[in-house]
Every structure is written in C-alpha cells, then in structure tokens.
Tab-separated table of C-alpha atoms in Angstrom:
chain	number	residue	atom	x	y	z
A	203	MET	CA	0.000	0.000	0.000
A	204	GLY	CA	1.352	3.468	-0.860
A	205	LEU	CA	0.648	6.709	0.993
A	206	SER	CA	1.972	10.244	0.235
A	207	SER	CA	2.493	13.402	2.264
A	208	ASN	CA	3.877	16.963	1.634
A	209	LEU	CA	6.958	17.885	3.673
A	210	MET	CA	9.182	20.973	4.010
A	211	ALA	CA	12.409	21.118	6.051
A	212	PRO	CA	16.081	22.109	5.702
A	213	ALA	CA	18.436	19.626	4.005
A	214	ALA	CA	21.636	19.675	2.012
A	215	LEU	CA	23.250	18.358	-1.109
A	216	PHE	CA	26.968	17.532	-1.101
A	217	ILE	CA	28.975	18.548	-4.183
A	218	VAL	CA	32.727	18.735	-4.558
A	219	LEU	CA	33.850	21.816	-6.478
A	220	ALA	CA	36.828	20.649	-8.570
A	221	LEU	CA	39.414	23.391	-8.951
A	222	PHE	CA	41.424	23.676	-12.114
A	223	SER	CA	43.868	25.966	-10.358
A	224	VAL	CA	45.782	24.539	-7.420
A	225	PRO	CA	47.584	26.572	-4.737
A	226	THR	CA	51.178	25.940	-3.923
A	227	ASP	CA	54.766	26.937	-0.340
A	228	ALA	CA	55.924	29.918	-2.075
A	229	GLN	CA	59.005	31.838	-1.198
A	230	ILE	CA	57.209	34.958	-2.441
A	231	LYS	CA	53.843	36.049	-1.111
A	232	SER	CA	52.492	39.261	-2.549
A	233	ASP	CA	49.177	40.710	-3.522
A	234	GLU	CA	50.120	40.589	-7.189
A	235	GLY	CA	49.008	37.666	-9.304
A	236	PHE	CA	50.929	37.016	-12.497
A	237	ILE	CA	48.740	34.080	-13.557
A	238	SER	CA	44.973	34.333	-13.562
A	239	VAL	CA	42.646	31.372	-14.045
A	240	PHE	CA	39.119	32.129	-15.221
A	241	ILE	CA	36.513	29.350	-15.066
A	242	SER	CA	33.506	30.224	-17.210
A	243	SER	CA	29.910	29.148	-16.773
A	244	LYS	CA	30.659	26.389	-19.273
A	245	GLY	CA	33.566	25.242	-17.125
A	246	LEU	CA	31.516	25.341	-13.934
A	247	GLY	CA	28.827	23.312	-15.662
A	248	PHE	CA	31.425	20.751	-16.707
A	249	VAL	CA	32.672	20.453	-13.132
A	250	LYS	CA	29.152	20.135	-11.776
A	251	ASP	CA	28.098	17.462	-14.264
A	252	LEU	CA	31.290	15.484	-13.833
A	253	LEU	CA	31.260	15.386	-10.058
A	254	MET	CA	27.537	15.401	-9.276
A	255	HIS	CA	27.243	11.631	-9.402
A	256	LYS	CA	30.402	11.110	-7.348
A	257	ALA	CA	29.371	13.666	-4.776
A	258	VAL	CA	25.846	12.353	-4.354
A	259	SER	CA	26.936	8.706	-4.207
A	260	SER	CA	29.411	9.583	-1.454
A	261	LEU	CA	26.449	10.442	0.775
A	262	THR	CA	25.231	6.890	1.002
A	263	PRO	CA	24.685	4.627	2.703
A	264	ILE	CA	23.692	6.579	5.823
A	265	GLU	CA	22.330	4.858	8.885
A	266	LEU	CA	19.926	6.887	10.999
A	267	GLN	CA	19.239	6.608	14.700
A	268	PRO	CA	16.195	4.498	15.692
A	269	ILE	CA	12.960	6.414	16.224
A	270	GLU	CA	10.457	5.385	18.897
A	271	LYS	CA	7.126	6.941	19.674
A	272	ILE	CA	3.885	6.139	21.543
A	273	VAL	CA	0.947	6.838	19.237
A	274	LYS	CA	-2.762	6.932	20.019
A	275	ILE	CA	-4.653	4.999	17.348
A	276	PRO	CA	-8.463	5.204	17.132
A	277	LEU	CA	-10.174	1.940	18.209
A	278	VAL	CA	-6.791	0.521	19.180
A	279	GLY	CA	-5.467	2.805	21.871
A	280	GLN	CA	-1.877	3.646	22.705
A	281	VAL	CA	0.647	1.873	20.463
A	282	ASP	CA	4.414	1.792	21.032
A	283	ILE	CA	6.082	2.003	17.584
A	284	LEU	CA	9.812	1.560	16.956
A	285	LEU	CA	11.567	2.249	13.639
A	286	SER	CA	15.073	0.767	13.443
A	287	ASN	CA	17.819	0.031	10.885
A	288	ILE	CA	16.772	3.181	9.042
A	289	THR	CA	19.149	3.475	6.091
A	290	ILE	CA	19.377	5.886	3.179
A	291	LEU	CA	20.420	3.617	0.335
A	292	SER	CA	20.764	6.081	-2.520
A	293	VAL	CA	20.243	9.707	-3.485
A	294	GLY	CA	19.537	10.807	-7.042
A	295	VAL	CA	19.418	14.202	-8.736
A	296	GLY	CA	17.192	15.007	-11.689
A	297	THR	CA	18.406	18.321	-13.089
A	298	SER	CA	20.926	20.761	-11.682
A	299	TYR	CA	22.741	23.984	-12.441
A	300	VAL	CA	25.555	26.010	-10.951
A	301	SER	CA	25.996	29.768	-10.719
A	302	SER	CA	28.344	32.157	-8.978
A	303	GLY	CA	28.093	35.626	-7.617
A	304	GLY	CA	28.865	37.743	-4.605
A	305	ALA	CA	27.590	35.112	-2.179
A	306	GLY	CA	29.777	32.337	-3.591
A	307	VAL	CA	29.175	29.287	-5.738
A	308	VAL	CA	25.506	28.295	-5.735
A	309	ILE	CA	24.464	24.777	-6.748
A	310	VAL	CA	20.795	23.986	-7.269
A	311	ALA	CA	19.360	20.538	-7.940
A	312	SER	CA	15.721	19.657	-8.556
A	313	GLY	CA	13.763	16.508	-9.208
A	314	GLY	CA	15.814	14.673	-6.612
A	315	THR	CA	14.971	11.292	-5.157
A	316	ALA	CA	16.062	9.179	-2.208
A	317	ASN	CA	15.531	5.493	-1.467
A	318	MET	CA	15.395	4.235	2.104
A	319	SER	CA	14.835	0.998	3.988
A	320	MET	CA	13.876	0.403	7.596
A	321	ASN	CA	12.434	-2.110	10.033
A	322	TRP	CA	9.326	-1.443	12.074
A	323	LYS	CA	7.873	-2.938	15.218
A	324	TYR	CA	4.811	-2.092	17.278
A	325	SER	CA	3.184	-3.385	20.453
A	326	TYR	CA	0.150	-2.505	22.554
A	327	ASP	CA	-1.832	-4.016	25.401
A	328	THR	CA	-5.398	-5.282	25.313
A	329	TRP	CA	-7.533	-6.330	28.267
A	330	LEU	CA	-6.779	-9.936	27.336
A	331	PHE	CA	-3.090	-10.007	26.283
A	332	PRO	CA	-0.362	-7.833	24.642
A	333	ILE	CA	-0.242	-7.667	20.839
A	334	SER	CA	2.899	-7.010	18.738
A	335	ASP	CA	4.034	-7.224	15.144
A	336	LYS	CA	7.148	-6.378	13.122
A	337	GLY	CA	8.308	-6.147	9.524
A	338	ALA	CA	10.181	-4.074	6.970
A	339	ALA	CA	9.374	-0.963	4.952
A	340	SER	CA	10.744	0.982	2.025
A	341	VAL	CA	10.503	4.743	1.640
A	342	GLN	CA	10.697	6.669	-1.635
A	343	VAL	CA	11.314	10.409	-1.486
A	344	GLU	CA	10.493	12.292	-4.679
A	345	GLY	CA	10.455	15.854	-5.959
A	346	MET	CA	13.334	17.194	-3.892
A	347	ALA	CA	14.629	20.651	-4.759
A	348	MET	CA	17.981	21.312	-3.088
A	349	GLU	CA	20.347	24.261	-2.946
A	350	LEU	CA	23.700	24.948	-1.334
A	351	THR	CA	26.161	27.829	-1.371
A	352	LEU	CA	29.912	27.280	-1.127
A	353	GLY	CA	32.282	30.027	-0.052
A	354	LEU	CA	35.788	30.271	-1.506
A	355	LYS	CA	38.409	32.374	0.275
A	356	ASP	CA	42.158	32.894	0.131
A	357	GLN	CA	43.693	31.732	3.398
A	358	ASN	CA	47.435	32.326	3.589
A	359	GLY	CA	47.902	31.459	-0.061
A	360	THR	CA	45.669	28.393	-0.169
A	361	LEU	CA	42.002	28.072	-0.978
A	362	SER	CA	39.532	27.727	1.874
A	363	LEU	CA	36.183	26.076	1.156
A	364	SER	CA	33.164	26.553	3.402
A	365	LEU	CA	29.486	25.663	3.339
A	366	LEU	CA	27.615	28.949	3.714
A	367	ASP	CA	23.995	27.971	3.264
A	368	TRP	CA	21.780	25.088	2.251
A	369	GLY	CA	18.130	24.150	1.984
A	370	CYS	CA	15.748	21.535	0.635
A	371	PHE	CA	12.091	21.199	-0.316
A	372	VAL	CA	10.636	17.698	-0.355
A	373	LYS	CA	7.426	17.318	-2.294
A	374	ASP	CA	6.337	13.733	-1.702
A	375	ILE	CA	7.136	10.709	0.431
A	376	PHE	CA	5.840	7.232	-0.388
A	377	VAL	CA	5.948	4.453	2.194
A	378	LYS	CA	5.515	0.767	1.407
A	379	LEU	CA	5.138	-1.658	4.323
A	380	ASP	CA	5.741	-5.385	4.216
A	381	GLY	CA	3.237	-6.889	6.668
A	382	GLY	CA	1.320	-5.254	9.486
A	383	ALA	CA	-2.329	-4.528	10.125
A	384	THR	CA	-4.296	-2.189	7.858
A	385	TRP	CA	-4.714	0.489	10.504
A	386	PHE	CA	-0.915	0.621	10.980
A	387	TYR	CA	-0.182	2.202	7.589
A	388	GLN	CA	-1.926	5.471	8.227
A	389	GLY	CA	-0.823	5.513	11.838
A	390	LEU	CA	2.828	5.137	10.857
A	391	VAL	CA	2.736	7.877	8.223
A	392	ASP	CA	0.807	10.337	10.368
A	393	ALA	CA	3.036	9.780	13.380
A	394	PHE	CA	6.482	9.510	11.840
A	395	LYS	CA	6.595	11.371	8.516
A	396	GLU	CA	8.000	14.547	10.072
A	397	GLN	CA	10.474	12.671	12.260
A	398	ILE	CA	11.691	10.529	9.366
A	399	ALA	CA	12.150	13.599	7.198
A	400	SER	CA	13.934	15.489	9.969
A	401	ALA	CA	16.231	12.539	10.707
A	402	VAL	CA	17.102	12.189	7.025
A	403	GLU	CA	17.804	15.889	6.656
A	404	ASP	CA	19.909	16.078	9.826
A	405	SER	CA	21.984	13.039	8.881
A	406	VAL	CA	22.579	14.184	5.306
A	407	SER	CA	23.441	17.690	6.501
A	408	LYS	CA	25.938	16.292	8.989
A	409	ARG	CA	27.564	14.165	6.286
A	410	ILE	CA	27.790	17.200	4.014
A	411	ARG	CA	29.388	19.372	6.672
A	412	GLU	CA	31.900	16.642	7.435
A	413	GLY	CA	32.682	16.306	3.727
A	414	ILE	CA	33.216	20.040	3.275
A	415	ILE	CA	35.494	20.163	6.327
A	416	LYS	CA	37.501	17.223	4.984
A	417	LEU	CA	37.786	18.789	1.543
A	418	ASP	CA	38.826	22.118	3.054
A	419	SER	CA	41.493	20.328	5.080
A	420	LEU	CA	42.801	18.693	1.909
A	421	LEU	CA	42.946	22.046	0.153
A	422	GLN	CA	44.864	23.535	3.073
A	423	SER	CA	47.409	20.701	2.937
A	424	VAL	CA	48.220	21.064	-0.757
A	425	PRO	CA	51.884	22.149	-1.163
A	426	LYS	CA	52.420	25.612	-2.550
A	427	GLU	CA	54.738	24.812	-5.444
A	428	ILE	CA	54.480	22.792	-8.638
A	429	PRO	CA	57.924	21.289	-9.284
A	430	VAL	CA	59.257	21.908	-12.786
A	431	ASP	CA	62.646	20.206	-12.496
A	432	HIS	CA	65.606	20.050	-10.109
A	433	VAL	CA	66.227	23.779	-10.580
A	434	ALA	CA	62.858	25.526	-10.490
A	435	ALA	CA	59.289	25.330	-9.279
A	436	LEU	CA	56.171	27.304	-10.151
A	437	ASN	CA	54.761	29.340	-7.279
A	438	VAL	CA	50.985	29.100	-7.442
A	439	THR	CA	49.889	30.546	-4.106
A	440	PHE	CA	46.616	32.414	-4.241
A	441	VAL	CA	47.139	36.139	-3.749
A	442	LYS	CA	43.529	37.201	-3.136
A	443	ASP	CA	40.025	35.855	-2.745
A	444	PRO	CA	38.471	34.343	-5.876
A	445	VAL	CA	36.100	36.701	-7.646
A	446	SER	CA	32.682	35.243	-8.440
A	447	SER	CA	30.484	37.054	-10.922
A	448	ASN	CA	28.226	36.366	-13.872
A	449	SER	CA	28.316	32.585	-13.448
A	450	SER	CA	32.110	32.449	-13.464
A	451	ILE	CA	35.037	32.387	-11.057
A	452	ASP	CA	38.343	34.207	-11.446
A	453	PHE	CA	41.419	33.123	-9.465
A	454	GLU	CA	44.695	35.007	-9.208
A	455	ILE	CA	47.866	33.168	-8.242
A	456	ASN	CA	51.427	34.374	-7.842
A	457	GLY	CA	52.631	32.444	-10.893
A	458	LEU	CA	56.325	33.339	-10.691
A	459	PHE	CA	59.100	30.778	-10.910
A	460	THR	CA	61.005	30.146	-7.702
A	461	ALA	CA	64.349	28.483	-7.202
A	462	LYS	CA	65.052	25.241	-5.386
A	463	ASP	CA	68.086	24.089	-3.400
A	464	GLY	CA	68.647	27.460	-1.783
A	465	ILE	CA	69.166	29.405	-5.002
A	466	PRO	CA	67.819	32.949	-4.503
A	467	ALA	CA	64.458	33.533	-6.151
A	468	PRO	CA	63.541	36.688	-8.066
A	469	ASN	CA	61.695	39.181	-5.896
A	470	ASN	CA	61.630	42.391	-7.906
A	471	TYR	CA	58.726	41.800	-10.272
A	472	HIS	CA	55.759	44.115	-10.271
A	473	LYS	CA	52.695	43.656	-12.372
A	474	LYS	CA	52.022	46.469	-14.794
A	475	HIS	CA	48.590	47.365	-16.023
A	476	ARG	CA	47.911	45.385	-19.181
A	477	ALA	CA	45.081	45.818	-21.615
A	478	PRO	CA	42.877	42.717	-21.284
A	479	VAL	CA	43.254	39.909	-23.821
A	480	SER	CA	40.062	38.182	-24.916
A	481	CYS	CA	39.566	34.738	-26.372
A	482	THR	CA	38.141	34.434	-29.852
A	483	GLY	CA	35.683	31.926	-31.220
A	484	PRO	CA	33.227	29.807	-29.199
A	485	ALA	CA	33.265	30.064	-25.405
A	486	LYS	CA	35.772	27.824	-23.631
A	487	MET	CA	35.649	26.259	-20.185
A	488	ILE	CA	38.830	27.818	-18.859
A	489	GLU	CA	41.073	30.792	-19.601
A	490	ILE	CA	44.601	30.981	-18.210
A	491	SER	CA	46.413	34.298	-18.573
A	492	LEU	CA	50.171	34.427	-17.994
A	493	ASP	CA	51.941	37.742	-17.588
A	494	GLU	CA	55.259	38.347	-19.326
A	495	ASN	CA	56.948	38.377	-15.911
A	496	VAL	CA	56.158	34.672	-15.460
A	497	PHE	CA	58.545	33.819	-18.280
A	498	ASN	CA	61.168	36.343	-17.241
A	499	SER	CA	61.143	34.989	-13.686
A	500	ALA	CA	61.946	31.597	-15.235
A	501	THR	CA	64.931	32.919	-17.183
A	502	SER	CA	66.142	34.659	-14.009
A	503	VAL	CA	66.041	31.450	-11.962
A	504	TYR	CA	67.820	29.359	-14.584
A	505	PHE	CA	70.412	32.056	-15.273
A	506	LYS	CA	71.248	32.443	-11.580
A	507	ALA	CA	71.455	28.662	-11.251
A	508	ASP	CA	74.136	28.633	-13.978
A	509	SER	CA	71.900	26.458	-16.141
A	510	MET	CA	72.526	28.469	-19.294
A	511	SER	CA	75.951	27.191	-20.245
A	512	TRP	CA	77.146	24.048	-21.954
A	513	ILE	CA	80.101	22.572	-23.798
A	514	VAL	CA	79.534	21.560	-27.404
A	515	ASN	CA	81.544	18.457	-28.345
A	516	LYS	CA	79.093	17.069	-30.888
A	517	MET	CA	77.312	18.814	-33.725
A	518	PRO	CA	75.998	18.062	-37.221
A	519	ASP	CA	78.995	19.770	-38.833
A	520	GLN	CA	81.759	17.873	-37.051
A	521	SER	CA	84.422	19.708	-39.054
A	522	LEU	CA	84.153	22.679	-36.672
A	523	LEU	CA	85.210	20.408	-33.816
A	524	ASN	CA	88.689	20.041	-35.270
A	525	THR	CA	91.171	22.778	-36.018
A	526	ALA	CA	91.298	21.505	-39.612
A	527	GLY	CA	87.753	22.807	-40.053
A	528	TRP	CA	88.978	26.289	-39.106
A	529	LYS	CA	91.942	26.218	-41.500
A	530	TYR	CA	90.481	28.758	-43.904
A	531	ILE	CA	88.402	30.645	-41.288
A	532	VAL	CA	91.106	31.248	-38.670
A	533	PRO	CA	94.365	30.099	-40.297
A	534	GLN	CA	96.525	30.849	-37.243
A	535	LEU	CA	94.404	28.482	-35.155
A	536	TYR	CA	95.224	25.582	-37.464
A	537	ASN	CA	98.842	26.644	-37.768
A	538	GLN	CA	99.371	26.656	-33.994
A	539	TYR	CA	97.300	23.556	-33.244
A	540	PRO	CA	97.145	21.409	-36.386
A	541	ASP	CA	94.483	18.666	-36.401
A	542	ASP	CA	93.622	19.092	-32.740
A	543	GLY	CA	90.168	18.633	-31.355
A	544	VAL	CA	87.945	21.626	-30.569
A	545	ASN	CA	85.196	22.211	-28.013
A	546	LEU	CA	82.876	25.198	-28.052
A	547	ASN	CA	82.179	26.474	-24.544
A	548	ILE	CA	78.944	28.508	-24.760
A	549	SER	CA	77.485	30.485	-21.861
A	550	VAL	CA	74.745	33.092	-21.646
A	551	SER	CA	76.284	36.241	-20.176
A	552	SER	CA	73.127	37.998	-18.906
A	553	GLN	CA	69.540	37.065	-18.172
A	554	PRO	CA	67.497	36.824	-21.379
A	555	MET	CA	64.345	38.946	-21.286
A	556	LEU	CA	61.253	37.879	-23.188
A	557	ARG	CA	58.926	40.357	-24.843
A	558	ILE	CA	55.428	39.142	-25.717
A	559	ALA	CA	54.017	40.958	-28.717
A	560	ASP	CA	51.173	40.246	-31.133
A	561	ASP	CA	51.260	36.538	-31.973
A	562	LYS	CA	54.939	36.182	-31.164
A	563	VAL	CA	57.592	36.211	-28.457
A	564	ASP	CA	60.843	38.098	-28.979
A	565	THR	CA	64.067	37.825	-27.041
A	566	THR	CA	67.676	38.972	-27.169
A	567	ILE	CA	70.299	36.547	-25.891
A	568	TYR	CA	73.749	37.807	-24.948
A	569	SER	CA	76.291	35.005	-24.851
A	570	ASP	CA	79.985	34.225	-25.035
A	571	MET	CA	81.517	31.371	-26.976
A	572	ILE	CA	85.011	30.292	-25.991
A	573	ILE	CA	86.949	28.175	-28.479
A	574	ASP	CA	88.788	25.441	-26.569
A	575	VAL	CA	91.547	23.406	-28.209
A	576	LEU	CA	92.176	19.876	-26.943
A	577	ASP	CA	95.934	19.527	-27.252
A	578	SER	CA	97.620	16.425	-25.824
A	579	GLY	CA	94.961	16.069	-23.107
A	580	GLU	CA	95.158	19.752	-22.197
A	581	VAL	CA	92.255	22.181	-22.693
A	582	ILE	CA	93.572	25.479	-24.043
A	583	GLN	CA	91.299	28.516	-24.345
A	584	VAL	CA	92.311	30.338	-27.508
A	585	ALA	CA	89.598	32.921	-28.184
A	586	CYS	CA	86.246	34.247	-26.983
A	587	ILE	CA	83.533	35.564	-29.308
A	588	SER	CA	80.612	37.583	-27.926
A	589	LEU	CA	77.267	36.978	-29.604
A	590	VAL	CA	74.055	39.017	-29.531
A	591	ILE	CA	71.283	36.772	-30.823
A	592	ASN	CA	67.852	38.177	-31.655
A	593	ALA	CA	65.250	35.440	-31.899
A	594	THR	CA	61.502	35.233	-32.430
A	595	GLY	CA	59.423	32.395	-31.124
A	596	SER	CA	55.968	31.013	-30.611
A	597	VAL	CA	54.096	29.357	-27.742
A	598	GLN	CA	52.429	25.955	-27.982
A	599	ILE	CA	50.484	23.542	-25.791
A	600	SER	CA	51.595	19.966	-25.194
A	601	LYS	CA	48.996	18.199	-23.023
A	602	ASN	CA	48.945	20.427	-19.923
A	603	ASN	CA	52.371	21.980	-20.492
A	604	LEU	CA	53.139	25.328	-22.054
A	605	THR	CA	55.987	24.863	-24.530
A	606	GLY	CA	57.699	26.985	-27.139
A	607	SER	CA	60.368	27.295	-29.797
A	608	PHE	CA	62.556	30.044	-31.234
A	609	GLY	CA	64.039	30.818	-34.628
A	610	LEU	CA	66.915	33.131	-35.492
A	611	THR	CA	66.055	36.667	-36.576
A	612	GLU	CA	69.568	38.085	-36.706
A	613	PHE	CA	72.795	38.095	-34.760
A	614	THR	CA	75.859	40.251	-34.297
A	615	MET	CA	79.226	39.289	-32.909
A	616	SER	CA	82.508	40.727	-31.770
A	617	LEU	CA	85.851	39.420	-30.638
A	618	LYS	CA	86.032	39.668	-26.864
A	619	TRP	CA	89.610	38.396	-26.514
A	620	SER	CA	92.097	36.207	-28.339
A	621	ASN	CA	95.331	34.390	-27.541
A	622	ILE	CA	96.060	33.712	-31.205
A	623	GLY	CA	95.919	37.234	-32.609
A	624	ASP	CA	93.138	39.019	-34.440
A	625	LEU	CA	90.388	37.027	-36.163
A	626	ASP	CA	88.817	37.888	-39.487
A	627	MET	CA	85.249	38.261	-38.135
A	628	HIS	CA	83.803	38.288	-41.641
A	629	GLN	CA	85.189	34.781	-42.150
A	630	VAL	CA	84.061	33.717	-38.665
A	631	GLN	CA	80.477	34.891	-39.243
A	632	ALA	CA	79.531	31.943	-41.451
A	633	ALA	CA	80.848	29.493	-38.852
A	634	MET	CA	78.914	31.273	-36.094
A	635	SER	CA	75.738	31.144	-38.169
A	636	THR	CA	76.180	27.376	-38.465
A	637	VAL	CA	76.729	27.030	-34.727
A	638	ILE	CA	73.620	29.095	-33.898
A	639	ASP	CA	71.369	27.335	-36.417
A	640	THR	CA	72.502	23.764	-35.773
A	641	VAL	CA	73.573	23.805	-32.121
A	642	PHE	CA	72.511	26.833	-30.075
A	643	LEU	CA	68.851	27.168	-31.060
A	644	PRO	CA	68.142	23.407	-31.360
A	645	TYR	CA	69.571	22.940	-27.861
A	646	LEU	CA	67.408	25.771	-26.561
A	647	ASN	CA	64.293	24.437	-28.298
A	648	LEU	CA	64.919	20.941	-26.974
A	649	HIS	CA	64.548	22.292	-23.432
A	650	LEU	CA	61.635	24.557	-24.318
A	651	ALA	CA	59.791	21.572	-25.810
A	652	LYS	CA	59.559	20.086	-22.310
A	653	GLY	CA	57.701	23.186	-21.180
A	654	PHE	CA	56.372	23.884	-17.731
A	655	PRO	CA	53.092	22.766	-16.159
A	656	LEU	CA	49.994	24.907	-16.261
A	657	PRO	CA	47.895	24.845	-13.057
A	658	VAL	CA	45.565	21.991	-14.074
A	659	LEU	CA	44.570	19.048	-11.892
A	660	PRO	CA	45.923	15.607	-12.838
A	661	GLY	CA	43.291	13.442	-14.461
A	662	PHE	CA	42.217	16.388	-16.637
A	663	THR	CA	43.625	17.455	-20.003
A	664	LEU	CA	43.251	20.657	-21.966
A	665	GLU	CA	41.433	20.159	-25.269
A	666	ASN	CA	41.136	22.352	-28.364
A	667	ALA	CA	43.347	24.972	-26.729
A	668	GLU	CA	43.770	28.364	-28.365
A	669	ILE	CA	46.836	30.494	-27.585
A	670	ILE	CA	46.855	34.267	-27.948
A	671	CYS	CA	50.006	36.362	-27.500
A	672	ARG	CA	49.253	40.043	-27.041
A	673	ASN	CA	49.835	43.002	-24.712
A	674	SER	CA	52.726	41.309	-22.852
A	675	GLN	CA	50.507	38.328	-21.986
A	676	VAL	CA	49.953	34.769	-23.118
A	677	MET	CA	46.314	33.709	-22.972
A	678	VAL	CA	45.347	30.021	-23.082
A	679	CYS	CA	41.671	29.435	-23.884
A	680	SER	CA	40.665	25.803	-23.651
A	681	ASP	CA	38.069	23.196	-22.928
A	682	VAL	CA	38.892	20.442	-20.459
A	683	VAL	CA	38.293	16.701	-20.630
A	684	HIS	CA	38.459	14.124	-17.885
A	685	THR	CA	40.831	11.366	-18.952
A	686	GLY	CA	39.438	8.838	-16.497
A	687	GLU	CA	42.993	8.100	-15.396
A	688	TYR	CA	42.264	8.880	-11.754
A	689	ASP	CA	39.323	8.257	-9.462
A	690	LEU	CA	37.741	11.642	-8.911
A	691	TYR	CA	36.941	10.846	-5.296
A	692	LYS	CA	40.673	10.337	-4.635
A	693	LEU	CA	41.856	13.137	-6.893
A	694	LEU	CA	42.829	15.736	-4.302
A	695	PRO	CA	44.776	13.333	-2.049
A	696	LEU	CA	46.612	12.113	-5.154
A	697	TRP	CA	47.447	15.703	-6.112
A	698	VAL	CA	48.810	16.320	-2.632
A	699	ASN	CA	51.019	13.231	-2.889
A	700	MET	CA	52.286	14.179	-6.353
A	701	LEU	CA	53.275	17.690	-5.268
A	702	SER	CA	54.983	16.333	-2.162
A	703	ILE	CA	57.448	14.233	-4.182
C-alpha cells in the first residue's frame, strides 16, 4: 500500500567543487598575481556534471538513529512504535545547475529522489493479552529541490572552502510496508513522517558538513609549489580571494618561478597594467592568462642557477670540432694547433628577457663562446667571441604543459679576446651562423619543448586549446576533458602526494 504526504524542512546536497587551479609553499607572497585562471559558466557546468554523481553517491549509505514513539490509534489505543535500521540507500538528482556571484558558488538541484529501507515494530496491550508485530518498509522520497552555497576564500595562499547555506524542499514521500495490520499504515505515516524527514535531513546535513570540512582540510594541505625540475618550481599561491560574478570564477595566483636548493628567487617583479586579452571563437571552459613576468622569472632562476651554459663536443657539422675545419676561417688556429680537437664552450652572459608581442615572443640573448683546443689532453682557451642573438618564437600547448620554440632573426658578434691574434670576423660569421642554427637554437628548443606545467589538476587534459600572445601576456583558452585516469573521489589526495614528491 502506498501513501503520500507533503513535507518541508532544511536539508543539504553535497557537491565537490573541482578546482582547475591549485595553490602551492611559495618563497614569495604578494598581492600581485601574475597568472589568472578564469573558469567560465561552461567550465563550472562541466565540473558540476562530472562530479555530481560522485558527490551524491558519497552520501550513502547513511544509517539513521532508531525512532520510537507512543501513538494513540483510534479503536486501538496507545501503540508503542519503533523504527530501526533506518538506512538511506541512494540519493539521485534530476536536473541541476551552478551559478556564482557575490555570495559564492551556488548549486541547485531539482527533481531529486532518495531510497530508504527500515524495520518497524509495534506493540500494545489489550484487556486480554499484549499484541505485537514487526516487519520491513521501504521509503521513496520524490520531488526534492535542493540548494547549497559554497564560499571560496584565500587563506594564507591556499584556498579555503566553506558551506555557507543550504536548503531543501521535499514534495512527496511514499511508504511501502511489508506486513502489518491495515490500521498501521496510516498511523505510521501520520506519526512519523515529520520525524523521518527530519532525521534524514539532519543526517545528510551532517555528512555534508563533514565532507566540506575534509575537503577544506585537503585544500589547506596542498603544497604551494608545482615542481618543474631540479632547478625551479612554479609558485601558485593564491594572492587574493576568488572573484565570483556572472556565473564564473576568477582566481589570481602568484605564478612566478622560484628556485630550489637554496638558489635565490627573483623578488623584484611588479605587475604592470595590461590591456585585457580576450579569447576568440566559441566560449571555452577555462582561460589561463600568464603575464610576461612569469617567463622572465623563469629565465632569471635558470640564469642564476648557472643552467645556461654548456660545452659543445658534438654537432651536425663535425668539421668545426677540429682545427682543420677552421683552417680557412682562422688560419693561425690551425697553424698553432694542427688537427687538434675543438670544443665550443657557450654560456649566456646575462639574463634573457622575453617580450610578448602580437602573436609572437621576442628575445635577445647575450652570450659568449670560448673556443677550446684539446691539445695532448690539455684544454687550451684560444679565443672568446661575444654573440648578440635576436630570436623570435611562438608558444604551444603539449597536453597540460606550455611549450615553445625560437628561430633566429639576426645576430651580431665581436671578438672579446684572443690568444692567437686578431680574427677575421667576416670569415668567422659563417661558422657562427652554423653554430647558432645547428647547435645553439636546437639545444634551446629541446629544453623549451619540455615546457612547464599549467595549473591543471591531474586526471584532466586541456582540449582544443587556443593560444593568444598580445599586450605582454599569453592567454590560453581551452576546454577540459576528464581522462578517467584517476578516481575523482581520490583526486585531491593524489594531487597532494604528487606535489609532495
């Protein structure tokens, strides 16, 4: 037999807000953010749809406390009724949407359902003897409309998540009893419908609050750096509260490269006012804007770590690695050291600065190249040539990494010193062009192809990304797909472990 009743009471719906930007233990904490992450309404919808099922399923099963009540039943008298083993088996959501504004992130779900099971038992006394009965029941809750508001705040560089408000409207409850007398159906519903609803709502609300506290704790424990390699890390501490408006969320993070192993980090960058860069084409889920200073902080860290020097002992044109190959370029070199081996010791002499212009990235690289002769096991420095290399490059996306490459625009050179007399720099120019085109730039591009990680959670990949270079900024506009590589429920703990390596 089925009976229905209208109920209204507070309740809650648990949803995990997945963050595409992740905070990181920065050596620099300022109120300037050099990387901004904008999650659009499309992106919020993607997050909501992806995690709704996981979040709702994490609510169940929930076991409620037994409920006991003495009820006066017409023609029967006072009946002692006990409901036990009350369990919420599943919660379902019909339709849902997410929005954001001044109050925070608001999630609304309607058409919700819940399935429950319980045991019942009643007893009462007659003038002859006591009477009792017991059995099982199932409860179907339908027509739930639920809403919750999540607050997002910057707390010492990490993101704090809080449950600000919640509510629920339950339209109908249907109870089906297995066994029992006919009069017991109506008596059970009339006596217990409010208590059952209240117990369900209190238990679900408690589970939600516990889940939000746990998630907030995980967010607080996330390390404040994304390692790039053994030299550098990306500082992604939040610098201010997220801004919620027009069904979107905007995060600002420090975004500068920091040094590892005690190497001093850059601390003199200040964000200039930049004209905003907008994405073109259809709306994307996420927009990541990187200020020019992000890239220049990287070159500063690697330059100070002495990571911009190397010895060339192999190259496509092997002739330049023997003095015989220099016979007609620098005759005195061959005359003094005939048929000896040659190494080219190249080092960048000052920090390269990148300039982001319309659809390109320009840089000027100042470097010195020392010609070393390998004579009878001895390394002899014979000359040093200073190079000024102007290069133009582009930015690309490889999975979740920002990569790039450069090509030669022009170069100039001069003789810095020589132990073998003057050099005919006109003759040397062709050799230097070969070295730059076949050694210097390919070596640089090999490292740039590795890229550095954008602030995107593992288990997610950028898709159909568009890159715009303009106004001293690089803008990445992209959709996001879930690769299924990681269990979403365990995603944040996994991220913590990865960043702790």
